[in-house]
Short mmCIF file of C-alpha atoms in Angstrom, two decimals:
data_model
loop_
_atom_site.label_atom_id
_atom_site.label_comp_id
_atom_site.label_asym_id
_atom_site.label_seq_id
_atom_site.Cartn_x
_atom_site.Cartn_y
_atom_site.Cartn_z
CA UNK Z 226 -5.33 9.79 12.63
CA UNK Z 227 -6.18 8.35 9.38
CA UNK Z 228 -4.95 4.44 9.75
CA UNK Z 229 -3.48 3.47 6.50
CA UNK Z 230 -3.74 7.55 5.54
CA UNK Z 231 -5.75 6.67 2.35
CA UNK Z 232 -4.28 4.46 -0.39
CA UNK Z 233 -0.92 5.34 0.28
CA UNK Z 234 -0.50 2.62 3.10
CA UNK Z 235 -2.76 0.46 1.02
CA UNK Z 236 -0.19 0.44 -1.79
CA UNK Z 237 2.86 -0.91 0.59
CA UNK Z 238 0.57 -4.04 1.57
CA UNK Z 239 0.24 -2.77 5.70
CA UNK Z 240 -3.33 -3.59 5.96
CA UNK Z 241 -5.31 -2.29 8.23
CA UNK Z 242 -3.61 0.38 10.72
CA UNK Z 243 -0.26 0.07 10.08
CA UNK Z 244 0.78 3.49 12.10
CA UNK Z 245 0.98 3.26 15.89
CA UNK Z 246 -1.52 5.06 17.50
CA UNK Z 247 -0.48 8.78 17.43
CA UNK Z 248 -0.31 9.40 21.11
CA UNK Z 249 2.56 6.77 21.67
CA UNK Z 250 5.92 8.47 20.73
CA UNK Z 251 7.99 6.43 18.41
CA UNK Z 252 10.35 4.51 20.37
CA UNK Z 253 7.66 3.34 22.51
CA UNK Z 254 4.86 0.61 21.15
CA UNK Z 255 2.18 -1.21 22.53
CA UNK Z 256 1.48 -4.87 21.04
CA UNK Z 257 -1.63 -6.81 21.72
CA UNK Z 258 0.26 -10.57 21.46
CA UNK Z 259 -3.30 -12.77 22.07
CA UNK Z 260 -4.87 -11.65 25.09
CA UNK Z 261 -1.42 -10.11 26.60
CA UNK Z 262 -0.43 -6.54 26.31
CA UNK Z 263 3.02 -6.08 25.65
CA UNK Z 264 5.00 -2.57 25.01
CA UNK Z 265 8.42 -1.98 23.70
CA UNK Z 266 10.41 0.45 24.52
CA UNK Z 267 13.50 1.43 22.51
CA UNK Z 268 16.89 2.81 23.88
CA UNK Z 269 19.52 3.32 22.21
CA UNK Z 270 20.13 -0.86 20.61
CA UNK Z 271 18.31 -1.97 23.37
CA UNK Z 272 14.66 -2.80 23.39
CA UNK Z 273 12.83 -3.32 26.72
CA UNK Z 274 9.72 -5.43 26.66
CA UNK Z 275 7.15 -5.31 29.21
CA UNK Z 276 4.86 -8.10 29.83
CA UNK Z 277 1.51 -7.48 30.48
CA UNK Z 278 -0.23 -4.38 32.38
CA UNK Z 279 -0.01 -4.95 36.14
CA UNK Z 280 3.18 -6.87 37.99
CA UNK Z 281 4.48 -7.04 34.55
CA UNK Z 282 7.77 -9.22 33.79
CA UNK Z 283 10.32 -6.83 31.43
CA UNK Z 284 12.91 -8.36 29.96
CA UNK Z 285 15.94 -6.22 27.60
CA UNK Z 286 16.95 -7.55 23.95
CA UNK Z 287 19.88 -6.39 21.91
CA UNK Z 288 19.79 -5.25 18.65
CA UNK Z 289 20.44 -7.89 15.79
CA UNK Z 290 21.22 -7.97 12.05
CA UNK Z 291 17.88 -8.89 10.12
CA UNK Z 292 17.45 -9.55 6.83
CA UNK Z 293 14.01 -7.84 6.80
CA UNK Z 294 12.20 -5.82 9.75
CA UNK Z 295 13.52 -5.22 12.83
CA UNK Z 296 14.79 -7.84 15.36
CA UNK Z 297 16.18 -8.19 19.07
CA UNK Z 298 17.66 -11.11 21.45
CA UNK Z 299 18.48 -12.15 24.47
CA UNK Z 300 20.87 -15.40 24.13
CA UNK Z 301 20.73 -16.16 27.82
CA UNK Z 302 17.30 -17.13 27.76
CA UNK Z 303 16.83 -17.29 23.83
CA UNK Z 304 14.97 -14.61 23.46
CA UNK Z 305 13.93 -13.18 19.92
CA UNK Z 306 11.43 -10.36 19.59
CA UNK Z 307 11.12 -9.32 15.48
CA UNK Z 308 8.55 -6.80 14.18
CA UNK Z 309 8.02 -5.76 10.63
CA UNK Z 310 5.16 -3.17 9.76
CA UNK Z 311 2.55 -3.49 11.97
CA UNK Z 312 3.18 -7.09 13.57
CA UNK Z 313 5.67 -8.78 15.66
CA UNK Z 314 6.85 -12.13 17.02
CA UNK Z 315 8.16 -12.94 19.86
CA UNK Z 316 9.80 -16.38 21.03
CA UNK Z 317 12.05 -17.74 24.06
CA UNK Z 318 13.25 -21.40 25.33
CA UNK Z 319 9.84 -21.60 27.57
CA UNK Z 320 7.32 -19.16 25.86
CA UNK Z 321 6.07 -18.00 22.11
CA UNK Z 322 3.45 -15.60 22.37
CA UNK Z 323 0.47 -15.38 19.53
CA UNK Z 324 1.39 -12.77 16.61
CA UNK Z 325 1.50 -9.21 17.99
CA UNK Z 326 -0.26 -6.93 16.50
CA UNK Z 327 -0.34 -2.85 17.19
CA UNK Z 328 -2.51 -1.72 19.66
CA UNK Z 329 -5.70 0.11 17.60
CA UNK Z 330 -4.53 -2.54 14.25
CA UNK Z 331 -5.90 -5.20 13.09
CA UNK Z 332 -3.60 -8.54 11.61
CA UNK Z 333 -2.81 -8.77 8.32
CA UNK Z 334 -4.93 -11.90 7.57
CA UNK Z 335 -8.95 -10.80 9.23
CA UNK Z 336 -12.18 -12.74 8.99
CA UNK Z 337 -15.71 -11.40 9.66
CA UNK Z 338 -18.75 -13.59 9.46
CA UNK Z 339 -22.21 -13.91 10.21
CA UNK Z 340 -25.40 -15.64 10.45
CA UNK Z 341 -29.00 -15.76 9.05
CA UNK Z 342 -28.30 -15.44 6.42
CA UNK Z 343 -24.54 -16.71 6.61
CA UNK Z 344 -21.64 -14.21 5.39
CA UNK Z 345 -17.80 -14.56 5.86
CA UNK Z 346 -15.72 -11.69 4.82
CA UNK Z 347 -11.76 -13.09 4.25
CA UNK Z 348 -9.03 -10.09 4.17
CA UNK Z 349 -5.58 -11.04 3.20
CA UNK Z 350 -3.88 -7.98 2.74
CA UNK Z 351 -5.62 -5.15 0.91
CA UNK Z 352 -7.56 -8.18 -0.75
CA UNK Z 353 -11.25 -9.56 0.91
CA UNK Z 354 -13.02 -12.31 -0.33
CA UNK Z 355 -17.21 -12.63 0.51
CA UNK Z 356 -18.43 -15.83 0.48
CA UNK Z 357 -22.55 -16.61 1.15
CA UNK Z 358 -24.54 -19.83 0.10
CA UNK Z 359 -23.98 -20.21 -3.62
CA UNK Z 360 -21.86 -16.97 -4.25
CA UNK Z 361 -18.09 -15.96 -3.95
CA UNK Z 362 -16.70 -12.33 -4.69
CA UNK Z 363 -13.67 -10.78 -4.68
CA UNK Z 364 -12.88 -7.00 -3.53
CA UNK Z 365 -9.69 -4.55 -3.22
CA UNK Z 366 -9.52 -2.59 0.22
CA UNK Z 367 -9.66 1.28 -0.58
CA UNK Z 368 -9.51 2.60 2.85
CA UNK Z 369 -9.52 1.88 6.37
CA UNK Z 370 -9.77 4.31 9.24
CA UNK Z 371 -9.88 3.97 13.15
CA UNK Z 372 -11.58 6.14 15.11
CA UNK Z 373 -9.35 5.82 18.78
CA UNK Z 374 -12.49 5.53 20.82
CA UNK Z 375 -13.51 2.91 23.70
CA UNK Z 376 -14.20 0.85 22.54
CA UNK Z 377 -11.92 1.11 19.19
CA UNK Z 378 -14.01 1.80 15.79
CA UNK Z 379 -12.62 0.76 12.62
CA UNK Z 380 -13.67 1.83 9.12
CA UNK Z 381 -12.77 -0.64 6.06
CA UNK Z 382 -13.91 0.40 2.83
CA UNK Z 383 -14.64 -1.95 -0.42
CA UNK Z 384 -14.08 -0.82 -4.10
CA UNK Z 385 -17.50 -1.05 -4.51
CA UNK Z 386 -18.32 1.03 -2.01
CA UNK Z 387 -19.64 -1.09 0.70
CA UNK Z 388 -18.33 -1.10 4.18
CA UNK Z 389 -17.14 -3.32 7.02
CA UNK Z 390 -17.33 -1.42 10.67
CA UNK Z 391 -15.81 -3.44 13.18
CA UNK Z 392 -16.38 -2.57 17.08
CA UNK Z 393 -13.38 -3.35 19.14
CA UNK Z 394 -15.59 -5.17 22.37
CA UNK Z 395 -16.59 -9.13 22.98
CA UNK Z 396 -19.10 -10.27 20.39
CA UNK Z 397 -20.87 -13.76 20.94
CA UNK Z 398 -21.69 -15.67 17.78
CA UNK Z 399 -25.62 -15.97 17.74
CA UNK Z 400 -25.65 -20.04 17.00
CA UNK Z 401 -22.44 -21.24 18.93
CA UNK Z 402 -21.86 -18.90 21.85
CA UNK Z 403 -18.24 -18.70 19.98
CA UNK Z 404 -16.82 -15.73 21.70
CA UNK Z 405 -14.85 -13.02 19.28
CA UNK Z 406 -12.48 -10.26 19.83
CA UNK Z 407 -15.04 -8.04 17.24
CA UNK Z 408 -18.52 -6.91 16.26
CA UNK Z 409 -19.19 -6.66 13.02
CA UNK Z 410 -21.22 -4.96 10.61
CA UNK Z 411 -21.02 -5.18 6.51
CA UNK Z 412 -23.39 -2.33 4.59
CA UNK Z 413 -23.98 -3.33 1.25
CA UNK Z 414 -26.21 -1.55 -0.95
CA UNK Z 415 -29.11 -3.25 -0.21
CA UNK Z 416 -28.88 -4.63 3.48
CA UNK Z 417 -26.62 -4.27 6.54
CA UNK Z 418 -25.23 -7.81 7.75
CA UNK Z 419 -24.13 -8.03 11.44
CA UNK Z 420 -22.06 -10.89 13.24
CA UNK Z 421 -18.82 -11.17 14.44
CA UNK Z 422 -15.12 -11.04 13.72
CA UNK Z 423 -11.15 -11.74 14.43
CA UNK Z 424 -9.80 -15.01 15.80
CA UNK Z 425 -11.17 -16.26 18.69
CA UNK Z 426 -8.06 -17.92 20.09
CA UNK Z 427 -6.20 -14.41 20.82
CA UNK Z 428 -9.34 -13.86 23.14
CA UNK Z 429 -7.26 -16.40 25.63
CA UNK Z 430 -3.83 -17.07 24.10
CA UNK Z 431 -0.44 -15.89 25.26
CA UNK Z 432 -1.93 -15.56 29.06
CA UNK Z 433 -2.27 -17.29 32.14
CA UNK Z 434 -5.58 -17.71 33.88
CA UNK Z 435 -6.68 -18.42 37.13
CA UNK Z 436 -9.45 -20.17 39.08
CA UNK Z 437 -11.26 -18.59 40.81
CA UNK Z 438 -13.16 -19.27 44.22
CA UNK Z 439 -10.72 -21.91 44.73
CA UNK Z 440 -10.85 -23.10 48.20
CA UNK Z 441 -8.34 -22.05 50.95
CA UNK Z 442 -7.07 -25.66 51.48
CA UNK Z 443 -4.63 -25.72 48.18
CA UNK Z 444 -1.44 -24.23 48.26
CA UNK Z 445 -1.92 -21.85 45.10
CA UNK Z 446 -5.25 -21.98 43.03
CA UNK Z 447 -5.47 -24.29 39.90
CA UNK Z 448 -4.29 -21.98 36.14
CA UNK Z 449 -3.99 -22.57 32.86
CA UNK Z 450 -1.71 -21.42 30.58
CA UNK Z 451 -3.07 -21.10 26.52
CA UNK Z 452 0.52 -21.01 24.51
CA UNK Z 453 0.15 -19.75 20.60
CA UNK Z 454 0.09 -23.13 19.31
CA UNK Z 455 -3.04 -24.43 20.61
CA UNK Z 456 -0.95 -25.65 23.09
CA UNK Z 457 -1.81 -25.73 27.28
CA UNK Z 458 0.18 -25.79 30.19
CA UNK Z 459 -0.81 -25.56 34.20
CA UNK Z 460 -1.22 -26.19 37.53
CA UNK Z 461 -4.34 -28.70 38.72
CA UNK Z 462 -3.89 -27.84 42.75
CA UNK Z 463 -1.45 -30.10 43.40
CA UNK Z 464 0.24 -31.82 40.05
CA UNK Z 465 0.68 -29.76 36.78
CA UNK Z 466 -0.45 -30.51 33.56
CA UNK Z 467 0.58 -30.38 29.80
CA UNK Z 468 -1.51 -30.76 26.62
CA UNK Z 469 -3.53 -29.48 23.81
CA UNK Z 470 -6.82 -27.61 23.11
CA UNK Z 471 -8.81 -27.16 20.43
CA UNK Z 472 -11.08 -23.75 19.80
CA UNK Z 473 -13.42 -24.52 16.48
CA UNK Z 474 -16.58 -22.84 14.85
CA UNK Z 475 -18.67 -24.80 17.92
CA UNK Z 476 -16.61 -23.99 21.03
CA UNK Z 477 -13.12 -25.03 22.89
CA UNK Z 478 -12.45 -28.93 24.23
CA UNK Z 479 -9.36 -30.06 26.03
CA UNK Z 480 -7.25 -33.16 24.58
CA UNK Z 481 -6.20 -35.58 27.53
CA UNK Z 482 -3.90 -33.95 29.69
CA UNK Z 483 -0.38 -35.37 31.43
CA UNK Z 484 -0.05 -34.97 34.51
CA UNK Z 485 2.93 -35.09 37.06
CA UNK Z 486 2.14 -38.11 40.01
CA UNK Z 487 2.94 -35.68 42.80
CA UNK Z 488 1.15 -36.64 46.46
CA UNK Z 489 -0.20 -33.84 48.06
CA UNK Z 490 -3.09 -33.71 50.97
CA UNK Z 491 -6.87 -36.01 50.55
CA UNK Z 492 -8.53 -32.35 50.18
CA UNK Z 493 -6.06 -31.28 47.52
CA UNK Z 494 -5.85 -34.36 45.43
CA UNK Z 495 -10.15 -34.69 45.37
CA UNK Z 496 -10.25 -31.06 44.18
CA UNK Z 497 -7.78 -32.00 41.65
CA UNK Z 498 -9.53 -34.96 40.83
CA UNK Z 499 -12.76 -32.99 40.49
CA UNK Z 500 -10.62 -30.10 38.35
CA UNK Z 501 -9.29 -32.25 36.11
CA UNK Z 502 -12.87 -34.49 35.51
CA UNK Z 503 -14.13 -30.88 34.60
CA UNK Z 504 -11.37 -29.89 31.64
CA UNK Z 505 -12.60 -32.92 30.15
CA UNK Z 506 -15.73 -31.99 29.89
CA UNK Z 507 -15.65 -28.52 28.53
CA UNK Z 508 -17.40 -27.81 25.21
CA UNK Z 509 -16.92 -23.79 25.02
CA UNK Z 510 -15.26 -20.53 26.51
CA UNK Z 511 -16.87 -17.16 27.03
CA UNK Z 512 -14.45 -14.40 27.49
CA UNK Z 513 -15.54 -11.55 29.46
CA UNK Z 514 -14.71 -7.86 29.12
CA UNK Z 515 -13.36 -7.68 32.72
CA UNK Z 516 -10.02 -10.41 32.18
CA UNK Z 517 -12.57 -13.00 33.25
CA UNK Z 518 -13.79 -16.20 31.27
CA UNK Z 519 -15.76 -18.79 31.84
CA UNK Z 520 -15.16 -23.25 30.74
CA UNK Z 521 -18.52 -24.43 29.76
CA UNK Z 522 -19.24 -27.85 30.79
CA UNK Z 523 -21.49 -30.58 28.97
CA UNK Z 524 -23.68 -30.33 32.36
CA UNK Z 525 -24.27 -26.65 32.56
CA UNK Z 526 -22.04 -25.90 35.28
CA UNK Z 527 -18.74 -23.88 34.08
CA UNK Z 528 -15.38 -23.30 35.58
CA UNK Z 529 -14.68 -19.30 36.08
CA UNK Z 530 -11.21 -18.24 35.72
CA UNK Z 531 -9.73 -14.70 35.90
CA UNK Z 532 -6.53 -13.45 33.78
CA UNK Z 533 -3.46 -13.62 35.89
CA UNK Z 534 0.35 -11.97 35.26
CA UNK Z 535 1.98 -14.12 33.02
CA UNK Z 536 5.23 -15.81 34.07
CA UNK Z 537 8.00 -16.52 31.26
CA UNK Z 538 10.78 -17.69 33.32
#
């Protein structure tokens, strides 16, 4: 299935992929929302949503007057799920997810980018933008076509004919380590430039992860929680913790966490200790095809955590 079927979709501003795949009937759609699946399924003027793939949470909104797109709540616990082309939001008293974007789409707003010799490739749109040392140019989107393989392929052609092919698997940047949701590869007319591409942040965001090899004396292993505003919630083995992160062009660091002053046993409150010492010292994430990632640490060592279901309420 053709994703934006040619110029046609390019004209209504639905960048890239703004058809569900064809396999998924209409009133059912599956969102990637970060690094949490999330499908919709429509009944009627309800709308279920279904958290995540395995021991998902589902949770049924009402149909609302909107002004533009679709949109659904559920006032009990605040609950407001609104989708318009190819993207969605979703929001509740505890949770916001990262923008949701189709399953086998990309978001409206894209980067790609590269290095030796450095390339970035800005979409906004059906607009992209190439900037490399000492040069800036500006190109319309003519086409753009998926190919529903594992992993996904996706076609984007330029109006002068060169093209962007981005491969739907982890890509590591070759200077930083920087982990990506994309490879990437631009043809031009005289050379093929390869690097990565998307936003590293829904790699991790909008999920709950756990540590693993944690050791049998805690109550429940040590998570963390990476909310769509940069924002990080969790449990440390005995006290939990609230604060911010950071993901830049060099890697991922933790701000100073709170804490709650909760006692709990000597071997649970040294492993928190320890736990805690460690988030301060992280200077990069790796994500891992398998739901897995890893917290780099300044020494070496790295903390290796596994994607858990995610709890809303």
């Amino acid at each position: 299935m053709s994703v934006l079927r040619g110029l046609s979709i390019v004209a209504t501003s639905l960048f890239v992929l703004a058809c569900s795949p064809s396999e998924q009937p209409r009133n059912k759609v599956t969102y990637q929302c970060g690094a949490l699946p999330l499908t919709t399924e429509l009944n009627g003027e309800t709308l279920t949503l279904r958290f995540g793939a395995e021991n998902a949470q589902t949770l049924d909104l009402k149909a609302t007057r909107s002004a533009s797109g679709a949109r659904y709540t559920h006032l009990e616990n605040g609950a407001e799920f609104w989708s318009k082309g190819n993207e969605a939001q979703f929001s509740s008293d505890a949770f916001s997810l990262p923008l949701c974007v189709v399953e086998g789409t990309l978001p409206q707003q894209f980067n790609a980018r590269g290095n030796e010799p450095f390339w970035l490739l800005a979409i906004n749109g059906e607009q992209a933008t190439l900037r490399q040392p000492g040069s800036e140019a500006n190109f319309a989107i003519t086409r753009a076509d998926a190919q529903q393989l594992h992993p996904l392929l996706i076609d984007i052609r330029l109006d002068n004919g060169w093209l962007l092919t981005l491969e739907q698997q982890v890509c590591y940047d070759t200077m930083s380590g920087q982990s990506f949701p994309y490879h990437a590869e631009l043809r031009t007319n005289d050379e093929i430039l390869r690097g990565c591409a998307g936003d590293p942040d829904r790699l991790i965001a909008g999920a709950s992860w756990q540590l693993m090899d944690a050791p049998s004396t805690l109550d429940q292993p040590p998570s963390l929680t990476f909310h769509s505003d940069q924002r990080v919630s969790g449990f440390a083995g005995c006290n939990y913790v609230n604060g911010r992160y950071e993901i830049t062009g060099e890697g991922l660091r933790f701000a100073p966490l709170a804490v709650t002053k909760r006692m709990c046993s000597p071997p649970a409150m040294a492993f928190e200790d320890a736990f805690l010492r460690d988030l301060q010292q992280v200077t990069n994430v790796k994500v891992f095809s398998d739901n897995t990632l890893q917290l780099q640490l300044t020494n070496g060592d790295y903390l290796q955590l596994q994607q858990v279901p995610l709890k809303l309420w």
